[in-house]
mmCIF file of C-alpha atoms in Angstrom:
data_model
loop_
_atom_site.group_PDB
_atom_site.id
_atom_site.type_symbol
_atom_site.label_atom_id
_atom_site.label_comp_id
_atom_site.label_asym_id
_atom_site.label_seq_id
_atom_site.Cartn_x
_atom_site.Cartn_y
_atom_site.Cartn_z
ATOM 1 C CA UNK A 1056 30.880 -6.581 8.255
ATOM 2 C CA UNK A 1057 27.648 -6.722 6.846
ATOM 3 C CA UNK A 1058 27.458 -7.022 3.155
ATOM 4 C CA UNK A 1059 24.284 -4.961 0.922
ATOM 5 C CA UNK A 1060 24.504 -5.834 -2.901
ATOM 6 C CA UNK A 1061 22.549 -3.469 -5.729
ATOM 7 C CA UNK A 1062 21.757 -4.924 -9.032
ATOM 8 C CA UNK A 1063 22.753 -4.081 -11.732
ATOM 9 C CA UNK A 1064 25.913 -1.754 -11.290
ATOM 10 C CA UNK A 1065 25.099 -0.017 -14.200
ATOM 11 C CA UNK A 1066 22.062 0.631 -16.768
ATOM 12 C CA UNK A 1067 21.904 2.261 -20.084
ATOM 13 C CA UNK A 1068 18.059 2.497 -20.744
ATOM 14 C CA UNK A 1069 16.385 4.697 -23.480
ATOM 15 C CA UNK A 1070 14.533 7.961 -22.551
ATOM 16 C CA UNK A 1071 10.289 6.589 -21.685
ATOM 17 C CA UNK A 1072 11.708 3.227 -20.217
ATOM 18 C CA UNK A 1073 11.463 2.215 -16.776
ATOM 19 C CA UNK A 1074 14.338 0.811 -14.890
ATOM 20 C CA UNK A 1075 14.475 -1.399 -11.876
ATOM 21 C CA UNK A 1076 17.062 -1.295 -9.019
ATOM 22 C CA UNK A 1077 17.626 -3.850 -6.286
ATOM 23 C CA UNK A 1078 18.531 -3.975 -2.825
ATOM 24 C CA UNK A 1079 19.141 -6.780 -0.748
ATOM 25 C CA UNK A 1080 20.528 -7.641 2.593
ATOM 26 C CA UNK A 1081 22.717 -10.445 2.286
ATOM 27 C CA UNK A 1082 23.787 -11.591 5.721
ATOM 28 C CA UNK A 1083 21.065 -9.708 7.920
ATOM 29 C CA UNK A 1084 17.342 -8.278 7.653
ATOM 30 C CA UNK A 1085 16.579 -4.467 7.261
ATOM 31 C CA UNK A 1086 13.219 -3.693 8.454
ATOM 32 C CA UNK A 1087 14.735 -0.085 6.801
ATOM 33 C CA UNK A 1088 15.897 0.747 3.799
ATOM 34 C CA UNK A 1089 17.498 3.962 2.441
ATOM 35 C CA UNK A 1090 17.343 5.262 -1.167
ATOM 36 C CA UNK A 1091 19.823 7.979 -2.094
ATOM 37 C CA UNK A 1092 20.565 9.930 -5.432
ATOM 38 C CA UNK A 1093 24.143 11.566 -5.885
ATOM 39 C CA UNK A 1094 24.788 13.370 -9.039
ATOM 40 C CA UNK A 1095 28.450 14.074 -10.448
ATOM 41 C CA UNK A 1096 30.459 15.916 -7.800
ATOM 42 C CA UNK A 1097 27.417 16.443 -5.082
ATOM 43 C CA UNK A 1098 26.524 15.063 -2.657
ATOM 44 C CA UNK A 1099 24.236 11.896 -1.551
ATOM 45 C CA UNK A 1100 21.011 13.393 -1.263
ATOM 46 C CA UNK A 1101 18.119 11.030 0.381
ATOM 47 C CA UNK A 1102 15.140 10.106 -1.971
ATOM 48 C CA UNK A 1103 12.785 7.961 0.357
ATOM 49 C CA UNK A 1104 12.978 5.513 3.343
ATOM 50 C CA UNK A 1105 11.412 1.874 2.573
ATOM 51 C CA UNK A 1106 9.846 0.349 5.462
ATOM 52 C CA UNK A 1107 9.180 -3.731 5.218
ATOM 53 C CA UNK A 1108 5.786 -4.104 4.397
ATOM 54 C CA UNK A 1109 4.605 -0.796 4.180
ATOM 55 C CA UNK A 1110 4.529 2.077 2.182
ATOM 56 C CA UNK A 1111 7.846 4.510 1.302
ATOM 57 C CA UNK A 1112 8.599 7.762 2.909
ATOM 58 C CA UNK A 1113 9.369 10.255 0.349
ATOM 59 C CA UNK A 1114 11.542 13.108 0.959
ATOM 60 C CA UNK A 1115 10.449 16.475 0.352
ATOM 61 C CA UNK A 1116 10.183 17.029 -3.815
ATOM 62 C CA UNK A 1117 10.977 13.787 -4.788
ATOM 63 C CA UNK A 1118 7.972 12.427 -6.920
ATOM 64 C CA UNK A 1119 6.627 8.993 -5.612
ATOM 65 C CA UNK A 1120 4.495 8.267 -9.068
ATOM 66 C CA UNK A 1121 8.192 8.299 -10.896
ATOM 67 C CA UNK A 1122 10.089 6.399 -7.590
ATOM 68 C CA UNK A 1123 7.931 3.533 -6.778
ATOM 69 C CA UNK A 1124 9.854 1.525 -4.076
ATOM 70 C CA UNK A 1125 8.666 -1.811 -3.338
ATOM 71 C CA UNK A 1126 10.180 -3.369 0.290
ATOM 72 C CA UNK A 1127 8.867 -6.756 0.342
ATOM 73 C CA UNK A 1128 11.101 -8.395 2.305
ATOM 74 C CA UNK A 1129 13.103 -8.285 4.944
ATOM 75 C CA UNK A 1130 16.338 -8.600 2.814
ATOM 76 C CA UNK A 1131 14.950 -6.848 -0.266
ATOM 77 C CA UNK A 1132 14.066 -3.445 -1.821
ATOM 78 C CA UNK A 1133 13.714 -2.240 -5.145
ATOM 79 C CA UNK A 1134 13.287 0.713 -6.433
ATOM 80 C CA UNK A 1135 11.965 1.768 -9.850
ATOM 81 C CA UNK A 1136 12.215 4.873 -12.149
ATOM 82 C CA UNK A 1137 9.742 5.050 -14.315
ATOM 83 C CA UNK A 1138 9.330 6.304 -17.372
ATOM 84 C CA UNK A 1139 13.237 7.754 -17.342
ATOM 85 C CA UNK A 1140 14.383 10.607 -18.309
ATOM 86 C CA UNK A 1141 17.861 11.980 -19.317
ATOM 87 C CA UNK A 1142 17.722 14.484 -15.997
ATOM 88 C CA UNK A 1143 17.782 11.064 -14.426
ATOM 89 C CA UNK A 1144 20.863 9.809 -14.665
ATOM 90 C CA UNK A 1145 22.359 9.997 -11.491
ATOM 91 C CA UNK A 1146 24.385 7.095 -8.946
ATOM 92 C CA UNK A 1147 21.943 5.500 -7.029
ATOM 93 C CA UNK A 1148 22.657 3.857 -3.606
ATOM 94 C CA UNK A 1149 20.678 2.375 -1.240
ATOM 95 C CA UNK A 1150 21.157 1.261 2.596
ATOM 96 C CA UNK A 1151 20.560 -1.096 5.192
ATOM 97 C CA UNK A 1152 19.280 -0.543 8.711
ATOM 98 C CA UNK A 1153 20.291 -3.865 10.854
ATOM 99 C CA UNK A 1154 16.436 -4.694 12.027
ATOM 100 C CA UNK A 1155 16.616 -4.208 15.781
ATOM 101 C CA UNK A 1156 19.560 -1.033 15.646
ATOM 102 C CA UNK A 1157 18.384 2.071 15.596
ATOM 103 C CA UNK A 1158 21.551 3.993 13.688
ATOM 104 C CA UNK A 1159 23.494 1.032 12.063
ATOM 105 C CA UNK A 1160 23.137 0.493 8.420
ATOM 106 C CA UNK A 1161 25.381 -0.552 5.877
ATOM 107 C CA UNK A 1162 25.639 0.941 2.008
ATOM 108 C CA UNK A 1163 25.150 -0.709 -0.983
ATOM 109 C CA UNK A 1164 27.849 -0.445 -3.973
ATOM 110 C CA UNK A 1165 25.211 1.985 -6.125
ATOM 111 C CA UNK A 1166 23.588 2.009 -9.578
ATOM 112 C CA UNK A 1167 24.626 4.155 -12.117
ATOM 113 C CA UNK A 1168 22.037 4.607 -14.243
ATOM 114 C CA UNK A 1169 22.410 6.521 -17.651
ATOM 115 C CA UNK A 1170 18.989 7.790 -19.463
ATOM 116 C CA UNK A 1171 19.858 7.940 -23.245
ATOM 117 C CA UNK B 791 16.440 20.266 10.916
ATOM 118 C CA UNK B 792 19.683 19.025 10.952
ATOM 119 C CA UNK B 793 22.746 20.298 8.957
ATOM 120 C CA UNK B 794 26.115 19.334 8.266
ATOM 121 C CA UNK B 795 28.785 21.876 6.381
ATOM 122 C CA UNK B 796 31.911 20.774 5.172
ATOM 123 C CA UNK B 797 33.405 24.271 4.443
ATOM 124 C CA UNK B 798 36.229 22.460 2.564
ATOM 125 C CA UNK B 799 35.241 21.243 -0.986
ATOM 126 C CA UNK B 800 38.551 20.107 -2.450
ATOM 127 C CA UNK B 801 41.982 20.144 -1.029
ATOM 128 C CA UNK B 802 45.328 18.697 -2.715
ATOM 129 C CA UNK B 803 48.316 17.596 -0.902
ATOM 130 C CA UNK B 804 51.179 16.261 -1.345
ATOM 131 C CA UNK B 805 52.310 12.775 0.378
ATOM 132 C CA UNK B 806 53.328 12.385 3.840
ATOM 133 C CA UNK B 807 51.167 15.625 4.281
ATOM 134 C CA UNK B 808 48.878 15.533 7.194
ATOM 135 C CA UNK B 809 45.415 16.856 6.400
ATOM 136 C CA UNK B 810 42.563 17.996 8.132
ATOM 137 C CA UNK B 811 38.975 17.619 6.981
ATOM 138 C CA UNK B 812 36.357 19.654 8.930
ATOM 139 C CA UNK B 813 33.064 19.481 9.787
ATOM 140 C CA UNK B 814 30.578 21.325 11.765
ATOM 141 C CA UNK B 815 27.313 20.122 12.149
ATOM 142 C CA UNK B 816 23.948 21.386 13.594
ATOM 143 C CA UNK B 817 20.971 19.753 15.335
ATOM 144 C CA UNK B 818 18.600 20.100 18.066
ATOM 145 C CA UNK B 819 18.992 16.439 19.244
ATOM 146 C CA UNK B 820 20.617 15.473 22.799
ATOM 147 C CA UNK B 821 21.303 12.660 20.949
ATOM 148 C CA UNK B 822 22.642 11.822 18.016
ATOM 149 C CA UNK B 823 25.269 10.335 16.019
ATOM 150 C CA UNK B 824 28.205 11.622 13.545
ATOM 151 C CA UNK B 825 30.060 9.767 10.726
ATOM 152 C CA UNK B 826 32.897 10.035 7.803
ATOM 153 C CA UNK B 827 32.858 8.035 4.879
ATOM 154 C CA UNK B 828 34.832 7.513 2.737
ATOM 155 C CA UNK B 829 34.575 7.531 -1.379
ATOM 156 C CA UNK B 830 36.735 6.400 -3.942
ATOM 157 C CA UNK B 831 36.427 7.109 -7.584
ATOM 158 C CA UNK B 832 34.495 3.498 -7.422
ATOM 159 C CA UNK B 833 31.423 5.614 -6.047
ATOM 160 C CA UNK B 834 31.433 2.868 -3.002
ATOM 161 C CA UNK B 835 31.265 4.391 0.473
ATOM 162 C CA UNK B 836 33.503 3.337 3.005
ATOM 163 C CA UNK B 837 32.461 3.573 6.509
ATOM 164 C CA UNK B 838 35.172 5.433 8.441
ATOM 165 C CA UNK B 839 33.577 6.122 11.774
ATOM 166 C CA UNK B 840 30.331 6.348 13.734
ATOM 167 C CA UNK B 841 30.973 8.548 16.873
ATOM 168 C CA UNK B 842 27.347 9.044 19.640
ATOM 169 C CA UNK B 843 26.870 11.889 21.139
ATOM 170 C CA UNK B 844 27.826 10.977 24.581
ATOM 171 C CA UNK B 845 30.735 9.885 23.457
ATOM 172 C CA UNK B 846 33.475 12.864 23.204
ATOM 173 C CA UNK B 847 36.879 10.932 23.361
ATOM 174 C CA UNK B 848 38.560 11.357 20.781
ATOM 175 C CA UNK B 849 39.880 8.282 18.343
ATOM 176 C CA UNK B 850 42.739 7.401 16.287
ATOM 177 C CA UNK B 851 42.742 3.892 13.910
ATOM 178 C CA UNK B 852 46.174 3.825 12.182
ATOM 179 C CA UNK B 853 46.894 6.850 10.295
ATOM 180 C CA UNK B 854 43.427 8.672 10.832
ATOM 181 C CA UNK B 855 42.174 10.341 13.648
ATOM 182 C CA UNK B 856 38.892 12.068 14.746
ATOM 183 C CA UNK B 857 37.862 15.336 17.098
ATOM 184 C CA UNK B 858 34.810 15.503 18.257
ATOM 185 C CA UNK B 859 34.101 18.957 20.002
ATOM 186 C CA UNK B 860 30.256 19.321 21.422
ATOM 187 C CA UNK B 861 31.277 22.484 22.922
ATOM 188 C CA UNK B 862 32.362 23.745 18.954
ATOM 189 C CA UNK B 863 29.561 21.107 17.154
ATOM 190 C CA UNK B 864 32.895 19.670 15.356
ATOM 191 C CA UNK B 865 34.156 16.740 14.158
ATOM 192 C CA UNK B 866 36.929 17.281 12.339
ATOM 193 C CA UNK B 867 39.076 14.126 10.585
ATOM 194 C CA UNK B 868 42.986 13.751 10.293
ATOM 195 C CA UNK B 869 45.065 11.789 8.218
ATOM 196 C CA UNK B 870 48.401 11.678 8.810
ATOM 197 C CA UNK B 871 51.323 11.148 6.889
ATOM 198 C CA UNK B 872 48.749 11.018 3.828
ATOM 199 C CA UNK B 873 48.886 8.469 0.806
ATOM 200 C CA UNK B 874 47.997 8.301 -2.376
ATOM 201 C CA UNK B 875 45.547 6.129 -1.348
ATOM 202 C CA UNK B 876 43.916 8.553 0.062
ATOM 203 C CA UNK B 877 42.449 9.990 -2.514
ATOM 204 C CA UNK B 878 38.635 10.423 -2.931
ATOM 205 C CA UNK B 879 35.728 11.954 -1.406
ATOM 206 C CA UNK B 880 35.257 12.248 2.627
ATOM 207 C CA UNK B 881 31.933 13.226 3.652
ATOM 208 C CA UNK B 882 30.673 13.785 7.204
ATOM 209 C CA UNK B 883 26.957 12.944 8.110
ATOM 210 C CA UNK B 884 24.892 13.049 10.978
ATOM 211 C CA UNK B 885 21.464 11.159 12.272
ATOM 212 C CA UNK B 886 18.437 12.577 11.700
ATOM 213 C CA UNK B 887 15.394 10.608 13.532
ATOM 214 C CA UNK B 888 12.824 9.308 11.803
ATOM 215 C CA UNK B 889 9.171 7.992 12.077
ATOM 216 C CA UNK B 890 9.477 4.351 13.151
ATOM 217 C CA UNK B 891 12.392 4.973 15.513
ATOM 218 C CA UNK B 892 15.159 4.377 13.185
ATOM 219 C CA UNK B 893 17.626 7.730 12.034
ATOM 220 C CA UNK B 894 18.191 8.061 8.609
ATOM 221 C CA UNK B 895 21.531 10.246 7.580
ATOM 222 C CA UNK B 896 21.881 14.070 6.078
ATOM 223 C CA UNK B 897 25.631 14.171 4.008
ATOM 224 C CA UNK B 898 27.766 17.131 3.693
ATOM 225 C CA UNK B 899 28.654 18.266 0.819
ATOM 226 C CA UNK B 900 31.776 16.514 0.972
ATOM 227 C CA UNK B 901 35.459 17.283 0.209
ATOM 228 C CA UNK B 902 37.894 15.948 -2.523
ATOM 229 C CA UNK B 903 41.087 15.401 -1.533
ATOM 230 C CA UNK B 904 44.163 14.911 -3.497
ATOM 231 C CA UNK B 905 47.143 12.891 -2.507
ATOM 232 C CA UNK B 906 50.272 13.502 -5.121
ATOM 233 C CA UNK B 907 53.137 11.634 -5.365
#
């Protein structure tokens, strides 16, 4: 099947710092990209849909200024908390839409991301 | 909007136990598409199944198995003859459509299951 890597795994950042996560599409292009958030024993909870070459889609209460998701590619998004925070730290995983399907997509590994 | 419960949130079982994970969703779509994933204590989902609308047979792949149920808005998930293996998080999900005519996916809650030796 189709393979989506995030990068890094896992981050241990200081409280202030900003932290990039990527996205790519190894074997096929994503005109769509999905960024969840899952804290510890919830569920995934969507943050904001990354369209190739345009602006993000933010869901309801999630704060674009402290998201900023960048989809410059077909095969790449990235998405970057700024200025973290300890209420931060959450698993972060991203999708994949296959470019041309409307409903297939295939999940990334996550990011764990710990604000100190 | 739509909404997905997964009344279950943690069931333990012993092996060879057959289990059944729920899941009762609601929408206002004609059409519109259902999953399970899978995940393990890695945090990596595992795509299970993606089940359309239209499509009410039921399916069985080895040792699970799926209902889907229109009439009940169910799709409920078997495993038979569970392992230990089989331990981690199941959640069910359904489409949503979105601007650009993609769908993007609301989660249940999920539900834990347990597999002891």
């Amino acid at each position: 099947g189709a393979v989506v890597s995030q990068h890094p795994s896992r981050v241990i950042c200081k409280s202030g710092t900003s932290v990039k996560i990527e996205c790519r599409s190894l074997d096929f292009q994503a005109t769509t990209m999905f960024w969840y958030r899952q804290f510890p024993k919830q569920s995934l909870m969507l943050m904001a849909t990354s369209n190739e070459g345009s602006k993000a889609t933010y869901e309801q209460g999630v704060e674009k200024d402290k998201f900023l998701i960048n989809h410059a590619s077909l095969t790449l998004s990235t998405l970057t908390v700024t200025s973290a925070h300890p209420e931060d730290s959450s698993f972060y995983i991203c999708s994949a839409r296959v470019s041309g399907s409307r409903v297939e997509q295939f999940f990334g590994p996550g990011t764990r991301l710990t604000v100190l | 909007a739509q909404k997905v419960t997964q009344a279950q949130t943690e069931i333990s079982v012993v092996e060879k136990e057959d289990v059944t994970l729920d899941c009762v969703y609601e929408t206002r779509d004609t059409t519109y598409y259902l999953f399970w994933y899978k995940q393990p204590p890695s945090g990596e989902l595992v795509f299970l199944i993606r089940r359309n609308s239209f499509d009410e047979q039921n399916e069985i792949s080895g040792r699970y198995s799926w209902n889907f149920q229109k009439s009940t808005s169910s799709f409920n998930f078997t495993i038979t003859a569970s392992q230990v293996v089989d331990s981690a998080v199941y959640f069910c999900a359904l489409s949503e459509p979105i601007q650009g005519g993609s769908e993007k996916l609301v989660f249940g809650k999920g539900m834990k299951l347990t597999v002891n030796p």
